[in-house]
Coordinates of C-alpha atoms and ligand atoms in Angstrom, one line a residue:
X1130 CA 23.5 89.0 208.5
X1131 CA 20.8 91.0 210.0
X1132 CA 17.5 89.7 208.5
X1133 CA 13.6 90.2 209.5
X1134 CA 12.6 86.4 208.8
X1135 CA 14.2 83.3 210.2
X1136 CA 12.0 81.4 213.0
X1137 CA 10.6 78.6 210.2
X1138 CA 14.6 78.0 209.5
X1139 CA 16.6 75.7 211.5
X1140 CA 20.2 76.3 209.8
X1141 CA 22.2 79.5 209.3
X1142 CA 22.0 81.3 205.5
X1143 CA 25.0 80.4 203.5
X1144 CA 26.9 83.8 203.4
X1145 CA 27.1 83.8 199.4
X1146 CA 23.2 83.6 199.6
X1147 CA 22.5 85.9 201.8
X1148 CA 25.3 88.4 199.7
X1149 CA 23.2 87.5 197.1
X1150 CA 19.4 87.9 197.7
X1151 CA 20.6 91.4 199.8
X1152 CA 19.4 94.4 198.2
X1153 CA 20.7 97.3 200.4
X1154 CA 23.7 98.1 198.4
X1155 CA 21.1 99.3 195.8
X1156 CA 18.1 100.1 197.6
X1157 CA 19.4 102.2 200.4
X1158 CA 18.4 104.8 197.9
X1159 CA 14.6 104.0 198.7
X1160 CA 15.2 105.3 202.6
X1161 CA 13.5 108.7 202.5
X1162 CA 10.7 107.0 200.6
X1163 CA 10.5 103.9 202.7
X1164 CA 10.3 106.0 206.0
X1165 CA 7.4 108.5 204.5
X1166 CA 5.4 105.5 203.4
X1167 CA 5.8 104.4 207.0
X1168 CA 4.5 107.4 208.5
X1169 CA 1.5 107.1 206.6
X1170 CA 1.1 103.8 207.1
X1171 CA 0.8 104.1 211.3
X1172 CA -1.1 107.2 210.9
X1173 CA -3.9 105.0 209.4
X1174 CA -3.1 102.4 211.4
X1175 CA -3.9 104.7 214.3
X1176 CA -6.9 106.1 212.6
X1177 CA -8.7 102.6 212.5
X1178 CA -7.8 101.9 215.7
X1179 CA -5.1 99.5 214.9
X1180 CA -2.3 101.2 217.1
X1181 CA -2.9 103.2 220.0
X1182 CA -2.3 107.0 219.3
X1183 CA 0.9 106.4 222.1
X1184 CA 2.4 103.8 219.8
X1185 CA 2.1 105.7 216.8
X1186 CA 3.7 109.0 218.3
X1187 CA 6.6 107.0 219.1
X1188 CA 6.8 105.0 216.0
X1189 CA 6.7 108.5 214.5
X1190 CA 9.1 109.9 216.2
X1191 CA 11.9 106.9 216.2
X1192 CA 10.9 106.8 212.5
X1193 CA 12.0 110.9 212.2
X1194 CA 15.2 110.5 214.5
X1195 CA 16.5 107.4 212.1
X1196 CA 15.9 110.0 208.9
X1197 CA 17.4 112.7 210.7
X1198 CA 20.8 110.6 211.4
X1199 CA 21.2 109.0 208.3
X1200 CA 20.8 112.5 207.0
X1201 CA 23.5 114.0 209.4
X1202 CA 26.1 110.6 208.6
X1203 CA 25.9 109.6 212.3
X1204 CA 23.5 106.7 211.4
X1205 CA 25.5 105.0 208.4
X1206 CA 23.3 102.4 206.4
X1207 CA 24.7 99.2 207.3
X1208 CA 25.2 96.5 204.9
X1209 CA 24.6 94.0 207.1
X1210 CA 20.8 94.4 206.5
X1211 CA 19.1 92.6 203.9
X1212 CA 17.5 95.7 202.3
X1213 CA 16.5 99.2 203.4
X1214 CA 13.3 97.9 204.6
X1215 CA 15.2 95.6 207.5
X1216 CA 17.6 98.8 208.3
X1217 CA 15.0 101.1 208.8
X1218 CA 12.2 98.5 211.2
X1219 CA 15.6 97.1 212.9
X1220 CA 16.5 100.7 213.9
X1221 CA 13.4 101.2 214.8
X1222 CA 12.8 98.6 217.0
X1223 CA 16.3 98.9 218.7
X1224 CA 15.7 102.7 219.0
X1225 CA 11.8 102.6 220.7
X1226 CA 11.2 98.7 221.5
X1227 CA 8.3 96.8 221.9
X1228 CA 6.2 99.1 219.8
X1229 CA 8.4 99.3 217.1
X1230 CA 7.8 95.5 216.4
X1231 CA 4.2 97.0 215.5
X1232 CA 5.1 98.8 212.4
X1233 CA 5.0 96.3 209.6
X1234 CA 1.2 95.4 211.2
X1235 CA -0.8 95.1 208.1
X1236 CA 1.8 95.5 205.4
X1237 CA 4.1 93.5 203.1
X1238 CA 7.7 94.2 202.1
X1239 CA 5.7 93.7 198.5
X1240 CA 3.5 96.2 199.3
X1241 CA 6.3 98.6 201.1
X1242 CA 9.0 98.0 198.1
X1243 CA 6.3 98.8 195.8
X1244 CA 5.3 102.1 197.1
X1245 CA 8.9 103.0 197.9
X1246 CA 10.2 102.4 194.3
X1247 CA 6.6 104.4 192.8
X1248 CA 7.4 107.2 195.3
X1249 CA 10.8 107.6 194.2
X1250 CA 10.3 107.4 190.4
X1251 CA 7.0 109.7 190.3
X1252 CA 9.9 112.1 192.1
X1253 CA 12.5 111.1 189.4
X1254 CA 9.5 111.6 186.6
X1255 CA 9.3 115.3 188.2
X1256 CA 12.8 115.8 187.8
X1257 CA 12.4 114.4 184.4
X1258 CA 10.0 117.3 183.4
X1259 CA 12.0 120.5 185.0
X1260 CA 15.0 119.3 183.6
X1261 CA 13.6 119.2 179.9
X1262 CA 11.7 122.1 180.5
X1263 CA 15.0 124.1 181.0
X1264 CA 16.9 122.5 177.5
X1265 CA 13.2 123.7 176.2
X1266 CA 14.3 126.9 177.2
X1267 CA 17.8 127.3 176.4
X1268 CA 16.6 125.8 172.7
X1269 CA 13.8 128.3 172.4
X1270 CA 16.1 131.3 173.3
X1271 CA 18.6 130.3 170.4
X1272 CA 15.4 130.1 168.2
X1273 CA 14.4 133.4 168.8
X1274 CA 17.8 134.8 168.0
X1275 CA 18.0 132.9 164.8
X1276 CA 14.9 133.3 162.6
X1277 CA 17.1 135.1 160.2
X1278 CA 20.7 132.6 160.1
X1279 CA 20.4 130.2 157.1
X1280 CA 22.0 127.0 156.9
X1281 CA 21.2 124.0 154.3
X1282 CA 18.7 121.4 155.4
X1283 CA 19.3 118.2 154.7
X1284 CA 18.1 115.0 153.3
X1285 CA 20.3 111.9 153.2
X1286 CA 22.7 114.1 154.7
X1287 CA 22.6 115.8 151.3
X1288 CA 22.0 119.5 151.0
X1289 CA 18.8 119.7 150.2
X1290 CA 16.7 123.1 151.0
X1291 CA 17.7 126.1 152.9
X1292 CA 16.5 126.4 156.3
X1293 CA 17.5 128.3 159.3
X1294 CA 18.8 127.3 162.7
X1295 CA 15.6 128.4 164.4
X1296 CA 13.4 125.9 162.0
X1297 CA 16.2 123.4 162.7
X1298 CA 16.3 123.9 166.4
X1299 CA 12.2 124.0 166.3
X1300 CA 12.3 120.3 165.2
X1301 CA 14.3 119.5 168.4
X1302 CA 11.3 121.6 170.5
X1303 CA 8.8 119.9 169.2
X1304 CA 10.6 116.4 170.6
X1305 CA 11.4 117.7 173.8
X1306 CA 7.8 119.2 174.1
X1307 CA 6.7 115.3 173.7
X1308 CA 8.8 113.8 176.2
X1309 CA 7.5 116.4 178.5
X1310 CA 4.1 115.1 177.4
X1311 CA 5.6 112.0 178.3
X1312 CA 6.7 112.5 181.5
X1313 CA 2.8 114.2 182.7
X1314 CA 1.1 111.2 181.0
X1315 CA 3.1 108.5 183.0
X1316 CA 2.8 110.5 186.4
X1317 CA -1.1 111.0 185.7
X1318 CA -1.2 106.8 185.6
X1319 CA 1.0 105.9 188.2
X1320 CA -0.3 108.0 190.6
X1321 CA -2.0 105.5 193.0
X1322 CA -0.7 103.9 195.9
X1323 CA -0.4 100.2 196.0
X1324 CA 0.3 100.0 200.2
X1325 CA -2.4 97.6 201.6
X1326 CA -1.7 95.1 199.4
X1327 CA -0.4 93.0 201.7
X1328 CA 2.1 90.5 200.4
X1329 CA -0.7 89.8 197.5
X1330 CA -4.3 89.5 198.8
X1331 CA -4.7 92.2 201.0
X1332 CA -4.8 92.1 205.0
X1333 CA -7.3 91.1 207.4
X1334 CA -7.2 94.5 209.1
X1335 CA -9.6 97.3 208.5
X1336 CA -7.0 99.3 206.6
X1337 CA -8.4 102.6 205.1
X1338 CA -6.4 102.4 202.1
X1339 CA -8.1 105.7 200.8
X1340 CA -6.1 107.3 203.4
X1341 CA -2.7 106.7 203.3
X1342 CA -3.0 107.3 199.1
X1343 CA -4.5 110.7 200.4
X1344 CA -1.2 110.7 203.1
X1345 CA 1.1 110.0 199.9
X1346 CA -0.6 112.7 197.5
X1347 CA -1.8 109.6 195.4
X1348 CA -5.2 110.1 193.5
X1349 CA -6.0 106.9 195.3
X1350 CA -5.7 103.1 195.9
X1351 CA -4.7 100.8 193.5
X1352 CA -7.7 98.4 192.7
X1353 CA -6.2 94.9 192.7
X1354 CA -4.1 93.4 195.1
X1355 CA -2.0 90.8 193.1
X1356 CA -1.6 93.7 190.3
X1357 CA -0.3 96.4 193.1
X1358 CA 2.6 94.0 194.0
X1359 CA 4.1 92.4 190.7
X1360 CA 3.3 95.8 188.6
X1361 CA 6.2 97.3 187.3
X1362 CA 4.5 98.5 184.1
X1363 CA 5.2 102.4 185.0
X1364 CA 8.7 101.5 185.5
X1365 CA 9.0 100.6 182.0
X1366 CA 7.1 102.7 180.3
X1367 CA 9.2 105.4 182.4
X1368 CA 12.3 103.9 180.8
X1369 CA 11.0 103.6 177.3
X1370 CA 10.1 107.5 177.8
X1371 CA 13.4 108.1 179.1
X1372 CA 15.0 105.6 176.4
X1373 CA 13.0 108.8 173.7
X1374 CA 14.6 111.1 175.2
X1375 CA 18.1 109.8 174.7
X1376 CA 17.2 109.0 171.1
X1377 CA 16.7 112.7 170.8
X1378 CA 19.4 113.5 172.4
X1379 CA 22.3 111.3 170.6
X1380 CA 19.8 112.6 167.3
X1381 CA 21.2 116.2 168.0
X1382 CA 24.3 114.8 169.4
X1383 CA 25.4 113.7 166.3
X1384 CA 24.4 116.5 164.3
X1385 CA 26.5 119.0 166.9
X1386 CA 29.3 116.7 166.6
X1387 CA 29.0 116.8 162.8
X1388 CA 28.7 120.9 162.6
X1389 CA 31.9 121.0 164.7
X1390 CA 34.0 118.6 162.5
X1391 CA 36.7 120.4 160.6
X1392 CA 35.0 120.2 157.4
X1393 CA 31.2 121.2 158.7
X1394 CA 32.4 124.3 161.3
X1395 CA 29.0 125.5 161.9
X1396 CA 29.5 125.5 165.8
X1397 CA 32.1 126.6 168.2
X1398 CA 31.7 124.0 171.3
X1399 CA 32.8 125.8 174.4
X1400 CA 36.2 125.0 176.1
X1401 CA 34.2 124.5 179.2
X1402 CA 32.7 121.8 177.8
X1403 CA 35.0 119.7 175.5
X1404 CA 38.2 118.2 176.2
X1405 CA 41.8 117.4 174.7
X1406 CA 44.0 115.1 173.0
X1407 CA 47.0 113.5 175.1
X1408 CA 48.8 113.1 171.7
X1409 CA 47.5 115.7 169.4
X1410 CA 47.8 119.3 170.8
X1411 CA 45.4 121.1 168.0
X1412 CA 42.5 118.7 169.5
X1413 CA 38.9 120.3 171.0
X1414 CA 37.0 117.4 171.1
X1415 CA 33.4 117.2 171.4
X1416 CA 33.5 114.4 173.8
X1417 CA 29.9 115.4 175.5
X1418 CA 28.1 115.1 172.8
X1419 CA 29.6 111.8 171.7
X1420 CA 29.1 110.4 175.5
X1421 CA 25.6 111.1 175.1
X1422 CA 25.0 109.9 171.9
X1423 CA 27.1 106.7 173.6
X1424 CA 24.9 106.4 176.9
X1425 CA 22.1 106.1 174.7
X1426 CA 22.8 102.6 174.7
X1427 CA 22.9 101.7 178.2
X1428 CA 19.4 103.6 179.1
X1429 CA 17.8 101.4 175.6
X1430 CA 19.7 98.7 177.9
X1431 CA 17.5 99.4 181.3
X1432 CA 14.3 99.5 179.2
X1433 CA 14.9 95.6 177.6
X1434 CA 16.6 94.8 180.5
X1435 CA 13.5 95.1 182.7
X1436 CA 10.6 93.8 179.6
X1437 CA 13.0 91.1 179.8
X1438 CA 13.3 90.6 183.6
X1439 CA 9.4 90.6 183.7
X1440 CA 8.5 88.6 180.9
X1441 CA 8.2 85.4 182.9
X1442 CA 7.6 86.1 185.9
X1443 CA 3.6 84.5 186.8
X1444 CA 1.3 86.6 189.3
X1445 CA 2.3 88.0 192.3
X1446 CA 5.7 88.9 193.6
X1447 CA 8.7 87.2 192.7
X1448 CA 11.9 88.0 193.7
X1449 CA 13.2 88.6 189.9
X1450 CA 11.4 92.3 190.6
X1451 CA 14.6 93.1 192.8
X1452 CA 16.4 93.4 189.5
X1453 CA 14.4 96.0 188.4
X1454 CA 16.2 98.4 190.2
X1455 CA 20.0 98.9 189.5
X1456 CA 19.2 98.9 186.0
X1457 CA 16.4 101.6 186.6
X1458 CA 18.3 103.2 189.0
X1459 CA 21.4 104.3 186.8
X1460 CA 19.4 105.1 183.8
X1461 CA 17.6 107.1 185.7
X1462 CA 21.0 109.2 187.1
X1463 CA 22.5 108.7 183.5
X1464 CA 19.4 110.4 181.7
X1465 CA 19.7 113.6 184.6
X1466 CA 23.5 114.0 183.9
X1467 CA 22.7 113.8 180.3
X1468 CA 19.8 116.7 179.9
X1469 CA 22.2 118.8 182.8
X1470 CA 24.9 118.8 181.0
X1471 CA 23.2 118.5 177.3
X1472 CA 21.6 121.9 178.2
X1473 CA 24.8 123.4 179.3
X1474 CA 26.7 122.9 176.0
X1475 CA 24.0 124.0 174.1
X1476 CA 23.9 127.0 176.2
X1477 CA 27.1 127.9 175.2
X1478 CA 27.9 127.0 172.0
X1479 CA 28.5 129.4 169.4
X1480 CA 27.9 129.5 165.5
X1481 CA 29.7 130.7 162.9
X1482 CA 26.3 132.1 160.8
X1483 CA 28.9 132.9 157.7
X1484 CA 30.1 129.4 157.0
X1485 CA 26.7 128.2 157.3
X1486 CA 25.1 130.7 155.4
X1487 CA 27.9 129.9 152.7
X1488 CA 27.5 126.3 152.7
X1489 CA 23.0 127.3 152.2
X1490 CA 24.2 129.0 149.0
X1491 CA 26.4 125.7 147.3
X1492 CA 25.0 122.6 146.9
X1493 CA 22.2 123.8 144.5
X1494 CA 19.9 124.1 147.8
X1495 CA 17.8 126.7 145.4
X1496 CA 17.4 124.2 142.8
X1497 CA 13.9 123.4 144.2
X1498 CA 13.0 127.0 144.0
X1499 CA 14.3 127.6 140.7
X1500 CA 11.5 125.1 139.3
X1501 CA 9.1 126.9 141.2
X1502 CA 10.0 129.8 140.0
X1503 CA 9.3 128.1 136.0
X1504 CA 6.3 126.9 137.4
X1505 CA 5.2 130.5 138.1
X1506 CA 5.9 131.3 134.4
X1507 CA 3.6 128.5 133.4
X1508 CA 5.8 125.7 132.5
X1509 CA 4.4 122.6 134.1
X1510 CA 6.2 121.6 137.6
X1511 CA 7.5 118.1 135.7
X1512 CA 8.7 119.6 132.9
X1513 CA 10.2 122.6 135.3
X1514 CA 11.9 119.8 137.1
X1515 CA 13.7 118.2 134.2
X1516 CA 15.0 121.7 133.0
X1517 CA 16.3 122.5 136.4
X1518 CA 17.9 119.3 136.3
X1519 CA 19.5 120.1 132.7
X1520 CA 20.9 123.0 134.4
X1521 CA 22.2 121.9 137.6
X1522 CA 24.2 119.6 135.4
X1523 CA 25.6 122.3 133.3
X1524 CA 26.7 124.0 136.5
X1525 CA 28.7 121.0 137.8
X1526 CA 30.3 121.1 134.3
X1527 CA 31.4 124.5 134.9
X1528 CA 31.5 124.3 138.1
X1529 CA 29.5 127.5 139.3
X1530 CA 26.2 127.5 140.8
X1531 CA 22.6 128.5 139.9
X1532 CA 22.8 131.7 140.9
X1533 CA 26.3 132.4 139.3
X1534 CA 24.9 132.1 135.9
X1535 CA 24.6 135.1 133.4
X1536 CA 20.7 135.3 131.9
X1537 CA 21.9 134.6 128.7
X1538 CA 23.1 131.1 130.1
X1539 CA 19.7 130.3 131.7
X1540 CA 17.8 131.6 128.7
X1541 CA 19.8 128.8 126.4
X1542 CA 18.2 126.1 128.5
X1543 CA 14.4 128.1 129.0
X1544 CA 13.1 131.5 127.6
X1545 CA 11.2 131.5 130.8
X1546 CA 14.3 132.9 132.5
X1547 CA 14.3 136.4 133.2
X1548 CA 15.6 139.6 135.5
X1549 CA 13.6 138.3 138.3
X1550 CA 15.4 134.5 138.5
X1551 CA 17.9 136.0 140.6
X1552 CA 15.9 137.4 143.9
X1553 CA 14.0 134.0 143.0
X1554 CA 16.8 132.1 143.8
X1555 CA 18.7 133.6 146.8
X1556 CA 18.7 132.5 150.1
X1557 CA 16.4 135.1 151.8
X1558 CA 13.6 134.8 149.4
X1559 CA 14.3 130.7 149.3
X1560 CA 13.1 130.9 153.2
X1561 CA 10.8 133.8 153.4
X1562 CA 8.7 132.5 150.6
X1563 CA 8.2 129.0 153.0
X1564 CA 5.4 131.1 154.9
X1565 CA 2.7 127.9 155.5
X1566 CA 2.5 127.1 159.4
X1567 CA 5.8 124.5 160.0
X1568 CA 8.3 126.3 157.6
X1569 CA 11.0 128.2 158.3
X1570 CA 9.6 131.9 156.6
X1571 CA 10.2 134.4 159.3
X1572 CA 6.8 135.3 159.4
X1573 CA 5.6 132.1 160.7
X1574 CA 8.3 131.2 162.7
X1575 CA 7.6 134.1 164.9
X1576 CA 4.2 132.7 165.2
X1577 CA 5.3 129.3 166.6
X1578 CA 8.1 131.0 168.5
X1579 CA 4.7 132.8 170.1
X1580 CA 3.4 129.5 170.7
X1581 CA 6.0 127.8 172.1
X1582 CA 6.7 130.8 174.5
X1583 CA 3.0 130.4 175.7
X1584 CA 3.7 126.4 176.2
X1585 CA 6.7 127.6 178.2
X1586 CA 5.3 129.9 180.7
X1587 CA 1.7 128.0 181.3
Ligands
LIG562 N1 14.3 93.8 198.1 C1 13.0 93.3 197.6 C2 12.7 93.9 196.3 O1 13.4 94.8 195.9 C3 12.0 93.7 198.6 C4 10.8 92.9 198.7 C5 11.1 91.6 199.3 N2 10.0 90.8 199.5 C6 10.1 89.5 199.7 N3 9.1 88.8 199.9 N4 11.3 88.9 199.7 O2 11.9 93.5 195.6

């Protein structure tokens, strides 16, 4: 037991309770963070006078030689500290004495654990963005290559229209391009620094709080004390962002999985990136995609987890606000792994353009068109609708396909039917003639291909 508090008590902690309260298993993470956000907090502190400039050079410089050793292993973080925030002022004090003792002048573990946990996630939100902006990439470079490769759309997971795999990859860009969005609009509001808060009313020293933001490449101070210390709001709203992106991600996850399944084979997963059967030696499993889609769960976990945690919890600091960060923590290194490796499968997986080509052409995904096409020859879209209908049914009956028909056949359900039903109705004119912004046509896919290529390079 190594704590920073103890003159008010007159009887040892119960080990169990201390085992318990202790953070450091968890927090240790927060050193880099909690020794920058002491930096800045004795440069100001030196600034206003506070410390002399000798005490802050050595504070500085005791501060730097604990980084550098923890970073080089010969200064392992001990667990017989209460939290990162005890290892780091207890190594201080033991490596530069009396005027290590000066450090926490003026601030609050509240205030220190807040900063330390806003610095590290505005980092993690950073990460976030780069690492999206790469499976941006890697989806935008398949879309290019793909205006042309049909496949059916779907509703109900019935074939419904043809598409291609660049319109069908476009939908997945346009949900990654929001959790980006995501990602900036979180960092733009969580981008002040709480330090000076004290424990929750502020100090009595002449702190310049503009400062150490400026130190901490905050766009300033927070504005309320109490709030600084007991808000966790950008934590969760961090979480439900990253909770979106794992939607999307088990969203595409599941569709991979279902175009590699036996009956789909759209894709080709690389070996690199599936795994075997113990029993079963023709297995290729898609097992990324399906831990993805199954990690989903414990990311929506962190988010309710921490709404939850702070539900109750009346102004300022409670210690509850210690749970907020194992469950933050690993969704946070769960969400990384996932985009990482997300992007790498995607990277290089292969389709097989005939079989989904094929599977465009059956399933009547041209039955849509084939009404239009009446509709064109003046017969009313409802009453087009029904006669399409009429004939769909006579093609499962003989089971052949729209397109399959001889004109005769079509012209014994409408005399609208002629020569020109058949380029109508095939695949290539079913997708170029979808030309309005947000189809799949060629034409305007190469527009937003444009546009999305812009997105990527500003
Ligand atoms: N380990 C604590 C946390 O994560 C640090 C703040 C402790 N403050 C206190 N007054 N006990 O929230």
């Amino acid at each position: 037991m190594a704590q920073l508090w103890g003159g008010r008590f007159t009887k040892e902690t119960d080990q169990m309770v201390y085992d318990f309260n202790a953070s450091i298993r968890f927090d240790k993470r927060l050193f880099k963070q909690d020794v920058e956000g002491s930096i800045a907090h004795v440069t100001m502190l030196a600034k206003q006078g506070i410390l002399t400039d000798a005490e802050k050079k050595a504070i500085i410089a005791g501060l730097k030689g604990i980084k550098e050793d923890v970073e080089n292993g010969t200064l392992p973080i001990d667990y017989k500290y209460e939290d990162v925030h005890s290892f780091v002022e207890a190594n201080l004090i033991d490596r530069i004495g009396d005027a290590g003792k000066k450090l926490h002048t003026g601030r609050s573990r509240n205030d220190q654990v807040a900063l330390d946990m806003r610095l590290y996630t505005r980092g993690r939100v950073l990460e976030m963005d780069e690492l999206l902006k790469k499976l941006l990439t890697v989806i935008l470079s398949t879309m290019e290559e793909n205006i042309e490769t049909y496949m059916p759309g779907f509703t109900h997971l019935q074939k419904a229209q043809p598409v291609t795999l660049a319109h069908h990859y476009g939908a997945y860009f346009e949900m990654f391009k929001r959790d980006r969005q995501r990602m900036k609009d979180i960092y733009k509001r969580m981008n002040y620094c709480p330090l000076g808060a004290g424990a929750l009313a502020g100090t009595t020293y002449d702190l310049d709080r503009n400062l150490t933001a400026e130190l901490l490449g905050f766009d300033g101070p927070t504005l309320n004390s109490m709030d600084s210390v007991s808000d966790r709001d950008y934590l969760i709203e961090f979480l439900s962002a990253l909770s979106m992106v794992m939607m999307h991600l088990s969203r595409f996850s599941e569709e991979i999985i279902i175009w590699n399944s036996n009956e789909y084979q759209f894709v080709e997963i690389d070996d690199a990136f599936s795994t075997g059967s113990s029993i079963m030696p023709q297995k290729k499993n898609p097992d990324i995609a399906e831990l993805v889609r199954g990690k989903t769960g414990r990311v929506y976990g962190a988010l309710v987890s921490l709404l939850t945690t702070m539900k109750g919890i009346p102004l300022a600091y409670n210690k509850d606000m210690q749970e907020d960060k194992e469950v933050a923590f690993d969704a946070m290194d769960t969400v990384s792994d996932c985009i990482t490796l997300f992007t790498g499968m995607l990277d290089t997986m292969k389709f097989k353009k005939d079989n989904m080509a094929k599977s465009a052409m059956n399933g009547f995904t041209n039955a849509t068109d084939a009404a239009d096409y009446l509709v064109n020859k003046g017969v009313p879209f409802r009453d087009a609708h029904g006669i399409i209908g009429r004939l769909v049914l006579y093609c499962i009956e003989k089971d052949t396909s729209i397109d399959a028909l001889s004109l005769s056949e079509l012209q014994a359900i409408s005399d609208k039917f002629e020569e020109d039903i058949y380029d109508a109705v095939s695949l290539k004119t079913c997708v170029e003639k979808r030309l309005t912004i947000g189809a799949p046509g060629p034409d305007v896919m190469k527009q937003v291909i444009a546009l999305h290529k812009e997105y990527l390079d500003g």
